[in-house]
Amino acid sequence: MQVVDTVHAMQRMSDGLRANGKTVGLVPTMGFLHEGHLSLVAQSCEDNDTTVVSIFINPTQFGPSEDYEQYPRDFERDCSLLQSHAVDVVFNPGVDEMYPSGYATYVEATGVLTEGLCGASRPGHFRGVTTVVTKLLNIVKPHRVYFGRKDAQQLAVIRRMAADLNLDVEIIPMPIVRESDGLAMSSRNRYLSSEERKAALVLHRSLQYAEAQIAAGERDATKLRSEIEARIEAEPLARVDYVEIVHQQTLETLRSLHGPVMIALAVFIGRTRLIDNLQLTV
Ligand code: AMP
């Protein structure tokens, strides 16, 4: 496994692979890898001749009062996990390599896709995401790029950007990987105390409740949304950031539960903000 830390070296390596007719898969991550990340890696290794995993904690997608400094890092552990998954290349640039002095260009998707849900509570977040993903695609030049459905809004925004900018890459969405008790895996779960870790189950449980209600015939999205919110608020350590019921692709708010539905949550457990979602076709 090769570790590449400059843009130039990564671009030349990808040029060489493409010239030799090899397919390239990219898995963008911020490191501190878990089974969720590794499911994307495994799929890329299956689909492509070469898999590149990027590890880059992107400062432009964090707000000034967010956890950029505290975000967990363990590059050695990440590398040994990737090595055991037979990954070919780890792209691990420094911040100055990605945003050198004088950097001034951003890619931004506008409108409902980026304004609601996480966009409302994390202004500028998606501008940072679309900018770094565009840069990574230009640097790694993959045939396929892998994203988890856990970050469902991110996936919708990137799909829109790829269509709007005619990006020549196939976007592969991957299912949410959960702990055995249902908590969606996340690098941020490590911030939780043991009491908070138990309280965090309220996210998945409230989505399971919603799924059961829909299966029993509930079609009133406004009513279901309030019920989910009440269930989360009943957990003393939890505070709702948002509960939204939206169309899976457009992210427009739904009043009735029909078609491709997504129930998306962001919840503070203590000081840790966790997200989760349920996607189903009603
Ligand atoms: P991150 O390192 O948090 O930026 O995540 C990198 C990629 O892994 C993103 O495409 C995430 O959606 C995906 N990912 C993170 N957690 C999970 C999970 N629990 N299940 C599936 N994919 C995930």
mmCIF file with all atom_site columns, C-alpha atoms in Angstrom, residues 22 32 68 78 83 89 92 120 127 130 138 150 158 169 173 189 238 253 260:
data_model
loop_
_atom_site.group_PDB
_atom_site.id
_atom_site.type_symbol
_atom_site.label_atom_id
_atom_site.label_alt_id
_atom_site.label_comp_id
_atom_site.label_asym_id
_atom_site.label_entity_id
_atom_site.label_seq_id
_atom_site.pdbx_PDB_ins_code
_atom_site.Cartn_x
_atom_site.Cartn_y
_atom_site.Cartn_z
_atom_site.occupancy
_atom_site.B_iso_or_equiv
_atom_site.pdbx_formal_charge
_atom_site.auth_seq_id
_atom_site.auth_comp_id
_atom_site.auth_asym_id
_atom_site.auth_atom_id
_atom_site.pdbx_PDB_model_num
ATOM 1  C CA . LYS A 1 22  ? -7.084  0.247  -14.887 1.00 0.00 ? 22  LYS A CA 1
ATOM 2  C CA . PHE A 1 32  ? -10.607 7.428  12.266  1.00 0.00 ? 32  PHE A CA 1
ATOM 3  C CA . TYR A 1 68  ? -12.300 20.560 13.759  1.00 0.00 ? 68  TYR A CA 1
ATOM 4  C CA . ASP A 1 78  ? -6.266  3.738  9.764   1.00 0.00 ? 78  ASP A CA 1
ATOM 5  C CA . GLN A 1 83  ? -3.658  -2.504 4.516   1.00 0.00 ? 83  GLN A CA 1
ATOM 6  C CA . VAL A 1 89  ? -3.296  3.871  -2.186  1.00 0.00 ? 89  VAL A CA 1
ATOM 7  C CA . ASN A 1 92  ? -3.306  11.889 2.827   1.00 0.00 ? 92  ASN A CA 1
ATOM 8  C CA . ALA A 1 120 ? -29.582 25.190 8.374   1.00 0.00 ? 120 ALA A CA 1
ATOM 9  C CA . ARG A 1 127 ? -19.887 24.508 0.453   1.00 0.00 ? 127 ARG A CA 1
ATOM 10 C CA . THR A 1 130 ? -18.695 20.221 -2.474  1.00 0.00 ? 130 THR A CA 1
ATOM 11 C CA . ASN A 1 138 ? -9.829  16.288 -9.954  1.00 0.00 ? 138 ASN A CA 1
ATOM 12 C CA . LYS A 1 150 ? -25.614 7.833  6.631   1.00 0.00 ? 150 LYS A CA 1
ATOM 13 C CA . ILE A 1 158 ? -23.001 15.608 -4.396  1.00 0.00 ? 158 ILE A CA 1
ATOM 14 C CA . VAL A 1 169 ? -17.672 9.826  -12.389 1.00 0.00 ? 169 VAL A CA 1
ATOM 15 C CA . PRO A 1 173 ? -24.314 5.037  -2.568  1.00 0.00 ? 173 PRO A CA 1
ATOM 16 C CA . ASN A 1 189 ? -19.450 8.229  18.630  1.00 0.00 ? 189 ASN A CA 1
ATOM 17 C CA . ALA A 1 238 ? -31.058 14.291 24.028  1.00 0.00 ? 238 ALA A CA 1
ATOM 18 C CA . THR A 1 253 ? -40.551 18.729 3.015   1.00 0.00 ? 253 THR A CA 1
ATOM 19 C CA . PRO A 1 260 ? -39.341 8.021  -1.877  1.00 0.00 ? 260 PRO A CA 1
#
